[in-house]
Short mmCIF file of N, CA, C and O in Angstrom, two decimals:
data_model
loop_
_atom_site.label_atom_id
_atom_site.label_comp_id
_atom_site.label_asym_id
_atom_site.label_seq_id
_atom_site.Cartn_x
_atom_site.Cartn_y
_atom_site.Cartn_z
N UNK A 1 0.83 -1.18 0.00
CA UNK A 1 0.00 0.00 0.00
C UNK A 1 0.88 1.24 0.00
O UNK A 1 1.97 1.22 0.57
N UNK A 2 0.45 2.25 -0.59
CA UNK A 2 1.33 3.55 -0.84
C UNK A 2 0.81 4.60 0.58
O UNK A 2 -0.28 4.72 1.13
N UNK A 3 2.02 5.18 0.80
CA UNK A 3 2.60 5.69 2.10
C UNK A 3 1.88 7.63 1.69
O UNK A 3 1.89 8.26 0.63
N UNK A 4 1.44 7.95 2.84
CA UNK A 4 1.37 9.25 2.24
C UNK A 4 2.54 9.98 1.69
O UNK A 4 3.56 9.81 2.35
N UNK A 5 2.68 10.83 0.56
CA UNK A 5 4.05 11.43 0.50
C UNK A 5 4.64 13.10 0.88
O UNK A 5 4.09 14.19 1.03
N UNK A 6 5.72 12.69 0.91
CA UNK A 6 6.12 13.62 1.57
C UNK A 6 7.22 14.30 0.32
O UNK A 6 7.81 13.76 -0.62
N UNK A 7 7.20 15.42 0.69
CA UNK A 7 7.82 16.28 -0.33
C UNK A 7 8.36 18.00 0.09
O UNK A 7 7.82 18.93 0.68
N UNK A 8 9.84 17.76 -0.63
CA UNK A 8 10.87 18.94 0.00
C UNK A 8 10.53 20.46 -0.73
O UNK A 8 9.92 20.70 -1.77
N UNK A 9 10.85 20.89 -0.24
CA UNK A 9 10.42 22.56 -0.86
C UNK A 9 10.34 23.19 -2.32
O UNK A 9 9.66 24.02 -2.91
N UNK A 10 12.07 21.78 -2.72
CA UNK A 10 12.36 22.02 -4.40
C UNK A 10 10.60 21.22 -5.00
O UNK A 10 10.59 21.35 -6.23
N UNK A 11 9.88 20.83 -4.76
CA UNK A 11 9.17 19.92 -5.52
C UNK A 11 8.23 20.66 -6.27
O UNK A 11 7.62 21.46 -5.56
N UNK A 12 7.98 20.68 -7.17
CA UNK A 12 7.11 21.78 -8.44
C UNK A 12 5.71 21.67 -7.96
O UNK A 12 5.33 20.51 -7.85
N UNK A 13 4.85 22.61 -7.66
CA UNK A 13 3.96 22.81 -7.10
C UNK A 13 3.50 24.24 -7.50
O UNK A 13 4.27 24.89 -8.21
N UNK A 14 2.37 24.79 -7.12
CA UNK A 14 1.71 25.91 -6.73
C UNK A 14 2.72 26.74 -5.43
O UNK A 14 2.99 26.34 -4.30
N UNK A 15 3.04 27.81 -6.02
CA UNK A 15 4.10 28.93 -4.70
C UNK A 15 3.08 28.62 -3.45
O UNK A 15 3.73 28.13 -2.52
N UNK A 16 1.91 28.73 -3.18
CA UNK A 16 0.99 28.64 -2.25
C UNK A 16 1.17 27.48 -1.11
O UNK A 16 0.86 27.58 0.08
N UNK A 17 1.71 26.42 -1.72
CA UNK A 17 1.74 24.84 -1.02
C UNK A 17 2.87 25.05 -0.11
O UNK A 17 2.82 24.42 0.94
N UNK A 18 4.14 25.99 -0.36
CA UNK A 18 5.11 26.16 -0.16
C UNK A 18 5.04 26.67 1.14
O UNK A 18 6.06 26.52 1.81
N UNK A 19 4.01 27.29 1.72
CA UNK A 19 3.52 27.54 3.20
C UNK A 19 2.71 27.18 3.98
O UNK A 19 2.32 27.63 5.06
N UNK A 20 2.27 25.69 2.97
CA UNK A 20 1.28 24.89 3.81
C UNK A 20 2.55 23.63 4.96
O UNK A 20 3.42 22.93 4.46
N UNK A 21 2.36 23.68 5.92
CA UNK A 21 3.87 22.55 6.61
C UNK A 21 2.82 21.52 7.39
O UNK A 21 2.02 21.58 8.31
N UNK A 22 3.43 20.33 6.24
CA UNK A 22 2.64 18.79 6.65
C UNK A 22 3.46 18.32 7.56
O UNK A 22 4.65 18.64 7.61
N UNK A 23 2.89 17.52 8.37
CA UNK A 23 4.23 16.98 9.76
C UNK A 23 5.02 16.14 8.90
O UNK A 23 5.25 16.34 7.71
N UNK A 24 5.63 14.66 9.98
CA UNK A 24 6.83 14.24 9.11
C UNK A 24 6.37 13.20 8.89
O UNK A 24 7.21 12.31 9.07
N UNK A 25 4.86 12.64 8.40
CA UNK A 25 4.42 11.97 7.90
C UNK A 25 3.77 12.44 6.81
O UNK A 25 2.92 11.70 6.32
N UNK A 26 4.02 13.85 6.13
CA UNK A 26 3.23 14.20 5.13
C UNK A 26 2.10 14.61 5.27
O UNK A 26 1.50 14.93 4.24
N UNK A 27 1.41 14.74 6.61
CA UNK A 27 0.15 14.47 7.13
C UNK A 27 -0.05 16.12 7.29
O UNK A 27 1.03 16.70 7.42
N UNK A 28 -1.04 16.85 7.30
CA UNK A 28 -1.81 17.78 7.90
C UNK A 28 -3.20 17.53 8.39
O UNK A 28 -3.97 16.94 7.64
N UNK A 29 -3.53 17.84 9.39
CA UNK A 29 -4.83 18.24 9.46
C UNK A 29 -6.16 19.15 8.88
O UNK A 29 -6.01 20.37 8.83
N UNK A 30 -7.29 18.62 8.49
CA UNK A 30 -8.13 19.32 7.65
C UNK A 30 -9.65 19.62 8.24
O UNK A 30 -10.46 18.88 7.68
N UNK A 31 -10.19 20.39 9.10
CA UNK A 31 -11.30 20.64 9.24
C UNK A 31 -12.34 20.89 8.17
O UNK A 31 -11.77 21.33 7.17
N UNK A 32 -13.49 20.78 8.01
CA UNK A 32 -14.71 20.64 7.24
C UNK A 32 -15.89 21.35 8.09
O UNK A 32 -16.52 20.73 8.94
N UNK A 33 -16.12 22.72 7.77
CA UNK A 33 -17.06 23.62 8.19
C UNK A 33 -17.92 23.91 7.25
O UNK A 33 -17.64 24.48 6.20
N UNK A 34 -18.96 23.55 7.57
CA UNK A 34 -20.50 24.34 6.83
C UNK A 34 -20.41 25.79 6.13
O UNK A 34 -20.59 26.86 6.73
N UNK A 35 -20.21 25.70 5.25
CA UNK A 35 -20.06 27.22 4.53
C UNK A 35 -21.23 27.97 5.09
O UNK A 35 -20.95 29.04 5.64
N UNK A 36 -22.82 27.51 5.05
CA UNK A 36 -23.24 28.48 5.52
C UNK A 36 -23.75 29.10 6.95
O UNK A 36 -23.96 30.25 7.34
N UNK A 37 -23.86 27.73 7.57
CA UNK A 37 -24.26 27.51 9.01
C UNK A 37 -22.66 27.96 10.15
O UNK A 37 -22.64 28.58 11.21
N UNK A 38 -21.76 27.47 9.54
CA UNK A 38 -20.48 27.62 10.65
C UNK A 38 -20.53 26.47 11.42
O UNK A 38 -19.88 26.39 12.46
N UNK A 39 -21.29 25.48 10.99
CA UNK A 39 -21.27 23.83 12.06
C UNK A 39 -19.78 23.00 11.88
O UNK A 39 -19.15 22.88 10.83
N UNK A 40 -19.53 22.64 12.78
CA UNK A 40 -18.21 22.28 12.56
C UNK A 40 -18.61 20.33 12.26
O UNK A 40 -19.17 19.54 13.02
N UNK A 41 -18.02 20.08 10.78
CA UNK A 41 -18.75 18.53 10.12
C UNK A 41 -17.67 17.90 10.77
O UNK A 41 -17.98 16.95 11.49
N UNK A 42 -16.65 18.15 10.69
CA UNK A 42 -15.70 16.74 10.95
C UNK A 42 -14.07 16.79 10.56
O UNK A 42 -13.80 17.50 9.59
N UNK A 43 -13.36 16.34 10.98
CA UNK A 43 -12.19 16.57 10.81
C UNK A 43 -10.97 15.15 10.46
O UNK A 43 -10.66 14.06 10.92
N UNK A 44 -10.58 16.10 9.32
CA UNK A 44 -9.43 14.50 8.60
C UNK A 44 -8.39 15.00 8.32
O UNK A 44 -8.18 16.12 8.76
N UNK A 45 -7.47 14.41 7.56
CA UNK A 45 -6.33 14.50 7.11
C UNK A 45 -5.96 14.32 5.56
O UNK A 45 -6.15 13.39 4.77
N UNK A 46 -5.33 15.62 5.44
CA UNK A 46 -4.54 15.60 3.51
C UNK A 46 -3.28 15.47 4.05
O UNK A 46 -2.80 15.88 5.11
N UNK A 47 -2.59 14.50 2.64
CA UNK A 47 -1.26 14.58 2.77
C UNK A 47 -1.56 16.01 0.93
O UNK A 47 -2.54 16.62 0.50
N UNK A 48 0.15 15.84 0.44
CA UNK A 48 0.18 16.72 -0.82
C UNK A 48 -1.20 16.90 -2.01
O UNK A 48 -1.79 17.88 -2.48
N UNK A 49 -1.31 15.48 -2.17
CA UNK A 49 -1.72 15.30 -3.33
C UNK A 49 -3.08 15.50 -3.24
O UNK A 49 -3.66 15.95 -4.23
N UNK A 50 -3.88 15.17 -1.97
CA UNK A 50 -5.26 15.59 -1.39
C UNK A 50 -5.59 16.61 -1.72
O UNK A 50 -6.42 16.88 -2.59
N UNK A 51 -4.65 17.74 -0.71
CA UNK A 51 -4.82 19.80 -0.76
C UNK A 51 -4.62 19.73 -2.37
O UNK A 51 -5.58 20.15 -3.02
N UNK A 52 -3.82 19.39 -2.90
CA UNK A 52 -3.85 19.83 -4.33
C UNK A 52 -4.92 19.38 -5.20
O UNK A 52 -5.09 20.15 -6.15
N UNK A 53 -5.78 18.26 -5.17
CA UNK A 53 -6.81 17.73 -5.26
C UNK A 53 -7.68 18.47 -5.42
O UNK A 53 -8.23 18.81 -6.47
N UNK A 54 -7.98 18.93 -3.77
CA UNK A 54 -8.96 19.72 -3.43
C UNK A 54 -9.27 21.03 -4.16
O UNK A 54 -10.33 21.38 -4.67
N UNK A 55 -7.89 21.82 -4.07
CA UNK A 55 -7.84 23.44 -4.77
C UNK A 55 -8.35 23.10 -6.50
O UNK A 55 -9.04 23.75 -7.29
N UNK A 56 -7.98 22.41 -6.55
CA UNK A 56 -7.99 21.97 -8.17
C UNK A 56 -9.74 21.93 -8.74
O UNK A 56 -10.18 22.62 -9.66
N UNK A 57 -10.54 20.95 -7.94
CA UNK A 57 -11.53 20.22 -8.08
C UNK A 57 -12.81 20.96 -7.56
O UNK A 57 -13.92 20.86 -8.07
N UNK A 58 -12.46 21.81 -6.34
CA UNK A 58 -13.22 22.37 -5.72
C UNK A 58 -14.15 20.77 -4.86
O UNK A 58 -15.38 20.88 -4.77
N UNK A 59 -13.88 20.21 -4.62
CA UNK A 59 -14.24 18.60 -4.05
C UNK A 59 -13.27 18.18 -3.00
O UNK A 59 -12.07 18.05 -3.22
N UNK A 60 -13.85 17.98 -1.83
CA UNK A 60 -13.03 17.74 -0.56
C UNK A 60 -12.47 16.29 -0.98
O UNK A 60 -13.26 15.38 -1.23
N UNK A 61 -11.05 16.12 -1.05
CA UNK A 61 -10.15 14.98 -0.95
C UNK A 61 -9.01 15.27 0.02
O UNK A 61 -8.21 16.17 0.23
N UNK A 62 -9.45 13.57 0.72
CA UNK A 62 -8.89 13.75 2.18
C UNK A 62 -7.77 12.23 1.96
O UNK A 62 -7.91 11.73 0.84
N UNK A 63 -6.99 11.67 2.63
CA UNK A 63 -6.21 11.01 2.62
C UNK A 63 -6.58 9.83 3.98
O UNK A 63 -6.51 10.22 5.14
N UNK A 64 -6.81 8.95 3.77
CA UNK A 64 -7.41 7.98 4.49
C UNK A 64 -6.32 7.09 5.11
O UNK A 64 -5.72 6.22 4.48
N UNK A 65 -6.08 7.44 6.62
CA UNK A 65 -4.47 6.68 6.86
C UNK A 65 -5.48 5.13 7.60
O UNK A 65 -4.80 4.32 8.24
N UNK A 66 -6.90 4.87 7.46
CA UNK A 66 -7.30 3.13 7.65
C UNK A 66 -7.10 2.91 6.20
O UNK A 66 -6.27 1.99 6.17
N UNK A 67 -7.38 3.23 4.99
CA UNK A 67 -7.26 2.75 3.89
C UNK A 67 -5.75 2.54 3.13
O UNK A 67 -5.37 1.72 2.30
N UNK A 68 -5.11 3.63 3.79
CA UNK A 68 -3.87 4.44 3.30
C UNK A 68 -3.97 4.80 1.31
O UNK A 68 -3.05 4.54 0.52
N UNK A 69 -5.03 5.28 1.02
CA UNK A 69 -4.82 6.10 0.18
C UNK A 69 -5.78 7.14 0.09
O UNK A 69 -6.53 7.29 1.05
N UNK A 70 -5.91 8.08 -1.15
CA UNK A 70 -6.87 8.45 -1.29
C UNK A 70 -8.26 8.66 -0.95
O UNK A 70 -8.96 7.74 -1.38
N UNK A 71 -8.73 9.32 -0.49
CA UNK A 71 -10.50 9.92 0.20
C UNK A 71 -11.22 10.03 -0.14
O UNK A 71 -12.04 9.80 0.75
N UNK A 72 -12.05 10.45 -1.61
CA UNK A 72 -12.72 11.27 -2.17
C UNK A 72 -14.13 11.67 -1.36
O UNK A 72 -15.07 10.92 -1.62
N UNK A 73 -14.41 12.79 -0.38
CA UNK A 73 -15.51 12.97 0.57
C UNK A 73 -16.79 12.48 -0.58
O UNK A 73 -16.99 12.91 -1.71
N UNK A 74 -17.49 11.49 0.12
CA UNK A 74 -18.92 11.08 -0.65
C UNK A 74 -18.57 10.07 -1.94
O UNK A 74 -19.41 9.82 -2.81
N UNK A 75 -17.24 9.52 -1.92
CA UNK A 75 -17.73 8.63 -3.06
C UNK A 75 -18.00 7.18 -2.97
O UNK A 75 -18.22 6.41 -3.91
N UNK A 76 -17.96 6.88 -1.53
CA UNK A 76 -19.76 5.65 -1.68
C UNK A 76 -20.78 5.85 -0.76
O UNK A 76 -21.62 5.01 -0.43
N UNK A 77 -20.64 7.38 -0.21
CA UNK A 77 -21.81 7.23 0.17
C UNK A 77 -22.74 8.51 -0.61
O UNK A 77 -23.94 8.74 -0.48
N UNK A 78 -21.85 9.13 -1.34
CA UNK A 78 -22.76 10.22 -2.26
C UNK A 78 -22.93 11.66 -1.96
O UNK A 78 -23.25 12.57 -2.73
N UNK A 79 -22.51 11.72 0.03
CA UNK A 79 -22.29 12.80 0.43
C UNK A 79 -21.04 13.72 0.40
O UNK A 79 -20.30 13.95 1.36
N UNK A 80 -20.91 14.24 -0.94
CA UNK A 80 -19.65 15.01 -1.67
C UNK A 80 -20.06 16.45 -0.71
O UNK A 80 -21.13 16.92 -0.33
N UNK A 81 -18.69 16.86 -0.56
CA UNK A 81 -18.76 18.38 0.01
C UNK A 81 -17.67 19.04 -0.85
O UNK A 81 -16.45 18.90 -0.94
N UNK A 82 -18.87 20.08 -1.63
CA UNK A 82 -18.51 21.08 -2.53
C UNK A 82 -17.51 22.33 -1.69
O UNK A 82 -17.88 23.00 -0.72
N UNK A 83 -16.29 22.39 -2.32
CA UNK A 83 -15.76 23.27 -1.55
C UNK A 83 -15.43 24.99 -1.95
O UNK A 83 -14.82 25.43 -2.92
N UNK A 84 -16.01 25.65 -0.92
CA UNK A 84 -16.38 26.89 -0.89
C UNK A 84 -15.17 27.92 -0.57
O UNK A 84 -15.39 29.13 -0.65
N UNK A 85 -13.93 27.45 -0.24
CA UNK A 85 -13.35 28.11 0.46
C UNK A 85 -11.85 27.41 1.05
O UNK A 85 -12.11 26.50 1.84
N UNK A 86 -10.77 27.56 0.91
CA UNK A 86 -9.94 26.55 1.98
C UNK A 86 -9.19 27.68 2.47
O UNK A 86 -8.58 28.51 1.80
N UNK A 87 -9.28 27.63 3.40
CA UNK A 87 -8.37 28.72 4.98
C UNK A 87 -7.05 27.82 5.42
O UNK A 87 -7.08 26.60 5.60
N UNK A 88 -5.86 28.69 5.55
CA UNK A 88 -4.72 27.78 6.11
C UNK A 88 -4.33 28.95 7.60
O UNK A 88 -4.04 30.14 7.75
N UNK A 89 -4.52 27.81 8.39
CA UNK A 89 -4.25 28.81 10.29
C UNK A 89 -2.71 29.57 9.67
O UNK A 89 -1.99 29.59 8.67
N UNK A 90 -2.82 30.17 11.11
CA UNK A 90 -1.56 31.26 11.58
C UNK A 90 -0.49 30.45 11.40
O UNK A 90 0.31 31.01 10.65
N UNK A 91 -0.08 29.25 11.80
CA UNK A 91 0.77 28.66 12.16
C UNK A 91 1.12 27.58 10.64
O UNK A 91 2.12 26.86 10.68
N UNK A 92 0.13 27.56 9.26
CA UNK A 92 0.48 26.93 8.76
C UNK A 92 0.40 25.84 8.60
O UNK A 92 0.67 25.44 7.47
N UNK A 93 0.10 25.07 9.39
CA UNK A 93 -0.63 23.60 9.87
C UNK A 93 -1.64 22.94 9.93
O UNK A 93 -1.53 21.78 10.34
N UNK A 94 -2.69 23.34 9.62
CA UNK A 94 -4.36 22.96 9.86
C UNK A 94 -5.15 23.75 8.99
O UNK A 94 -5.26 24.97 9.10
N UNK A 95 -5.86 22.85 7.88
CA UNK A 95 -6.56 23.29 6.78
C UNK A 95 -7.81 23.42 7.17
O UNK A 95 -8.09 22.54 7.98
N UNK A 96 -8.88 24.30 6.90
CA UNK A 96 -9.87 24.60 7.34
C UNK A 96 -10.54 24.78 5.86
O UNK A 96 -10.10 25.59 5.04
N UNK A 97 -11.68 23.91 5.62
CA UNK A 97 -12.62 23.79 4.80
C UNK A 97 -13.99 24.57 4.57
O UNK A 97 -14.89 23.73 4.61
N UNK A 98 -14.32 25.41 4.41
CA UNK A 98 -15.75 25.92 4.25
C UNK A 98 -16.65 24.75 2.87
O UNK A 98 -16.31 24.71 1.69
N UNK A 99 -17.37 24.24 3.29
CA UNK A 99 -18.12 23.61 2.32
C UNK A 99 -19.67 23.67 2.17
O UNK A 99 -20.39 24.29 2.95
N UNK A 100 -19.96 23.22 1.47
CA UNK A 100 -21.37 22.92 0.62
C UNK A 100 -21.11 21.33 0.96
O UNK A 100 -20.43 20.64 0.20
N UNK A 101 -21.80 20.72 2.36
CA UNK A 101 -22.09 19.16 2.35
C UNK A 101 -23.26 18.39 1.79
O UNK A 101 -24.38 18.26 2.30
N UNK A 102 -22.87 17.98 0.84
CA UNK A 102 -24.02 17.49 -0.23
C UNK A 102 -25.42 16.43 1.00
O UNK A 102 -25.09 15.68 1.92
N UNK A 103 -26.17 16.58 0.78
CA UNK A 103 -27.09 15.65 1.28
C UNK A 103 -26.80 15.83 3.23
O UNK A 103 -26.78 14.89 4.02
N UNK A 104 -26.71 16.55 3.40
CA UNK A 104 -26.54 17.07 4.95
C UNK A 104 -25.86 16.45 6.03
O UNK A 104 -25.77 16.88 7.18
N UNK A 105 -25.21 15.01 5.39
CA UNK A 105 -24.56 14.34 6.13
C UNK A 105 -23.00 13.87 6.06
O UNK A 105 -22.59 13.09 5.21
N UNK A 106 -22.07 14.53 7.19
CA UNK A 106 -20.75 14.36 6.84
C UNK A 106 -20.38 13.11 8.07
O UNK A 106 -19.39 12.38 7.99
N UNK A 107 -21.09 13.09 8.83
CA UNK A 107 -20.44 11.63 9.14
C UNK A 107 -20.87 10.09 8.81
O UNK A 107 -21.91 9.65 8.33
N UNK A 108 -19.74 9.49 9.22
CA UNK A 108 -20.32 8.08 8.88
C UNK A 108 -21.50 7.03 9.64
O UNK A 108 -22.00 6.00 9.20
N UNK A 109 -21.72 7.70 10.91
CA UNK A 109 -23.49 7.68 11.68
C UNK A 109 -24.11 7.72 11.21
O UNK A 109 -25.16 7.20 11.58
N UNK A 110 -24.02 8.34 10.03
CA UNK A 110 -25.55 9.23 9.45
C UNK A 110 -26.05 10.76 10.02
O UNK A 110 -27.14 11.23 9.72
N UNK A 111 -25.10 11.42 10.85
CA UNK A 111 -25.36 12.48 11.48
C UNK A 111 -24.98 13.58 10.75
O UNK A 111 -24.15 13.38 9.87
N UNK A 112 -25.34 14.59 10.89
CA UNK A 112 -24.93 15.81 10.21
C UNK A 112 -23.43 16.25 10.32
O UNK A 112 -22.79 16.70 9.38
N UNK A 113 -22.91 16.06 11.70
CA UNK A 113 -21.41 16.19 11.98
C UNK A 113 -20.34 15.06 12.99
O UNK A 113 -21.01 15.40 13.97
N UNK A 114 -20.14 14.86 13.11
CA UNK A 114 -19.04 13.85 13.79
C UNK A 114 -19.20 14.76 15.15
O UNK A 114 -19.69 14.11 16.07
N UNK A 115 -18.98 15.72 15.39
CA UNK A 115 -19.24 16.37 16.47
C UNK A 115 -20.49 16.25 17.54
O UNK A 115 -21.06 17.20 18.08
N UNK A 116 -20.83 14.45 17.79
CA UNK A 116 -22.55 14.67 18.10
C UNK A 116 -22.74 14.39 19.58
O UNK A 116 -23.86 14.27 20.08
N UNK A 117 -21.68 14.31 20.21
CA UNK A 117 -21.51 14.07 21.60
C UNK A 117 -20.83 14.74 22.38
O UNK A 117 -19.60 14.65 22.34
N UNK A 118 -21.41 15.51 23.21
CA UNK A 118 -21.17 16.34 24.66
C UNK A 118 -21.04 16.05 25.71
O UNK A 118 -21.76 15.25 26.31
N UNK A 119 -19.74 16.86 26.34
CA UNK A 119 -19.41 16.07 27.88
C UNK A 119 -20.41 16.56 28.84
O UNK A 119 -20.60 17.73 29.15
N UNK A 120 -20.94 15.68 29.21
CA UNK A 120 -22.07 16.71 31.03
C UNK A 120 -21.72 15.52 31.61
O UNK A 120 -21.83 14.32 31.37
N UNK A 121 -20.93 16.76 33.06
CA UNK A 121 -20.03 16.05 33.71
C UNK A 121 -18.53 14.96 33.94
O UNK A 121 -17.31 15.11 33.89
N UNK A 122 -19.52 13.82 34.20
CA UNK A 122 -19.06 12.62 33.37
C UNK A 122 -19.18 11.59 32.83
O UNK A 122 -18.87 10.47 33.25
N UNK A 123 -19.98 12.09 31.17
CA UNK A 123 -20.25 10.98 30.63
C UNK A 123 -20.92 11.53 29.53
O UNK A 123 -21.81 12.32 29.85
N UNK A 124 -20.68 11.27 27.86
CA UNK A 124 -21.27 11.43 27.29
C UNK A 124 -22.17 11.14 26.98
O UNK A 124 -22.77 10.08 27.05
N UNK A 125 -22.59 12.96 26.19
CA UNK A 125 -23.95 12.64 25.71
C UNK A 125 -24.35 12.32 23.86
O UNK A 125 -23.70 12.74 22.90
N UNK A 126 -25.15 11.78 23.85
CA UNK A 126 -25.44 12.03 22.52
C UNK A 126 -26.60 13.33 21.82
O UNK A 126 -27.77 13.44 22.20
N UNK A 127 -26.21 13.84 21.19
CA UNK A 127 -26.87 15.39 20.98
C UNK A 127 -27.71 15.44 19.77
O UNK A 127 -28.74 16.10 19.67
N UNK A 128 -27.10 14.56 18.70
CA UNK A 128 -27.35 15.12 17.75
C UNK A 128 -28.39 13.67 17.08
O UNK A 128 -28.07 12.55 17.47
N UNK A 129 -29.23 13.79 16.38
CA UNK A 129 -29.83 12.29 15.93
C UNK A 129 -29.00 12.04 14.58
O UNK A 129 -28.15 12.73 14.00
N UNK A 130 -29.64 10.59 14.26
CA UNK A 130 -29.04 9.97 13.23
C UNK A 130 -30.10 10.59 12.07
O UNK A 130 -31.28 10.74 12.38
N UNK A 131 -29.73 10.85 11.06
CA UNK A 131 -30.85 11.63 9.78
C UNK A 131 -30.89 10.42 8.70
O UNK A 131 -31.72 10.27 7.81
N UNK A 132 -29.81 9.64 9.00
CA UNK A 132 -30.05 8.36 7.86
C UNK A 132 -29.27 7.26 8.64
O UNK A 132 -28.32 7.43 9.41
N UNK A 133 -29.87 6.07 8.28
CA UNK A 133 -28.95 4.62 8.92
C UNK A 133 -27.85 4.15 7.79
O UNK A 133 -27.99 3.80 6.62
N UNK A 134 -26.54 4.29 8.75
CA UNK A 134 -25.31 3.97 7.28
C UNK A 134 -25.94 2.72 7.40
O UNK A 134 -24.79 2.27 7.47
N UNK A 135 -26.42 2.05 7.46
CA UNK A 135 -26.50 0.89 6.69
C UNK A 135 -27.04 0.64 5.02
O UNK A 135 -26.83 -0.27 4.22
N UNK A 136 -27.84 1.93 4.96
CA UNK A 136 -28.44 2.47 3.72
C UNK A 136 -27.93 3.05 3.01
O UNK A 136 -28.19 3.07 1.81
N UNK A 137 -26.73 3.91 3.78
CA UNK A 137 -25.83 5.15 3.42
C UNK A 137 -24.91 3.71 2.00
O UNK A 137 -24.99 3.50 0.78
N UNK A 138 -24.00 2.99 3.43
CA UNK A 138 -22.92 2.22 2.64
C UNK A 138 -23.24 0.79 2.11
O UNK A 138 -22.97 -0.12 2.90
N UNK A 139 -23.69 0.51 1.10
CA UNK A 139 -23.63 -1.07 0.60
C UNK A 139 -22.94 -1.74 -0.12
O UNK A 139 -23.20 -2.93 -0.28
#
């Protein structure tokens, strides 16, 4: 299976990539925010070829380190997130997504966000309902 890659400053690219800094697995972090709501969907990881993917396509591609390759957000379950926007933090490190989440669901629950459980006290809660059963989602 192919390794995320990693790549030195000389490597031909977009001037832009050149201030994005993946750790030393190639790896960055990528948040996925609701372009219009501000809900925070869920959070993954691009290595190079993902972010470049993404800018390119306007289509969230994330880098799957259970699969170890390639992501494409929604391509078996259909929920593609159109991308509106990509923000890179202060520090250079953490990609921040504004999107258009196709069919309202970015996690693999069936929930609107991965974000669906709250601490009270001690012990989570569950907050948010399921809007579809992945069992329907993935076949």
């Amino acid at each position: 299976m192919s390794q995320p890659q990693t790549h030195t400053a000389e490597t031909a690219g977009p001037a832009w990539l050149k201030e994005v800094h993946f750790d030393n697995s190639g790896l960055i972090p990528a948040i996925a925010q609701d372009a219009d709501t501000g809900t925070l969907l869920m959070v993954a990881w691009m290595n190079r070829d993902a972010l470049m993917e993404t800018a390119q396509t306007q289509r969230a591609v994330y880098w799957s380190r259970s699969r170890q390759r390639l992501w494409r957000k929604g391509e078996e379950s259909g929920h593609v997130q159109q991308v509106k926007e990509i923000r890179l933090d202060c520090d250079g490190d953490v990609i921040l997504l504004k999107v258009k989440q196709e069919g309202g669901i970015a996690c693999h629950t069936g929930r609107e966000s991965c974000f669906f459980r709250r601490l009270d006290t001690t012990s989570w809660t569950t907050t948010d309902p399921v809007l579809k059963d992945p069992e329907q989602i993935y076949k």
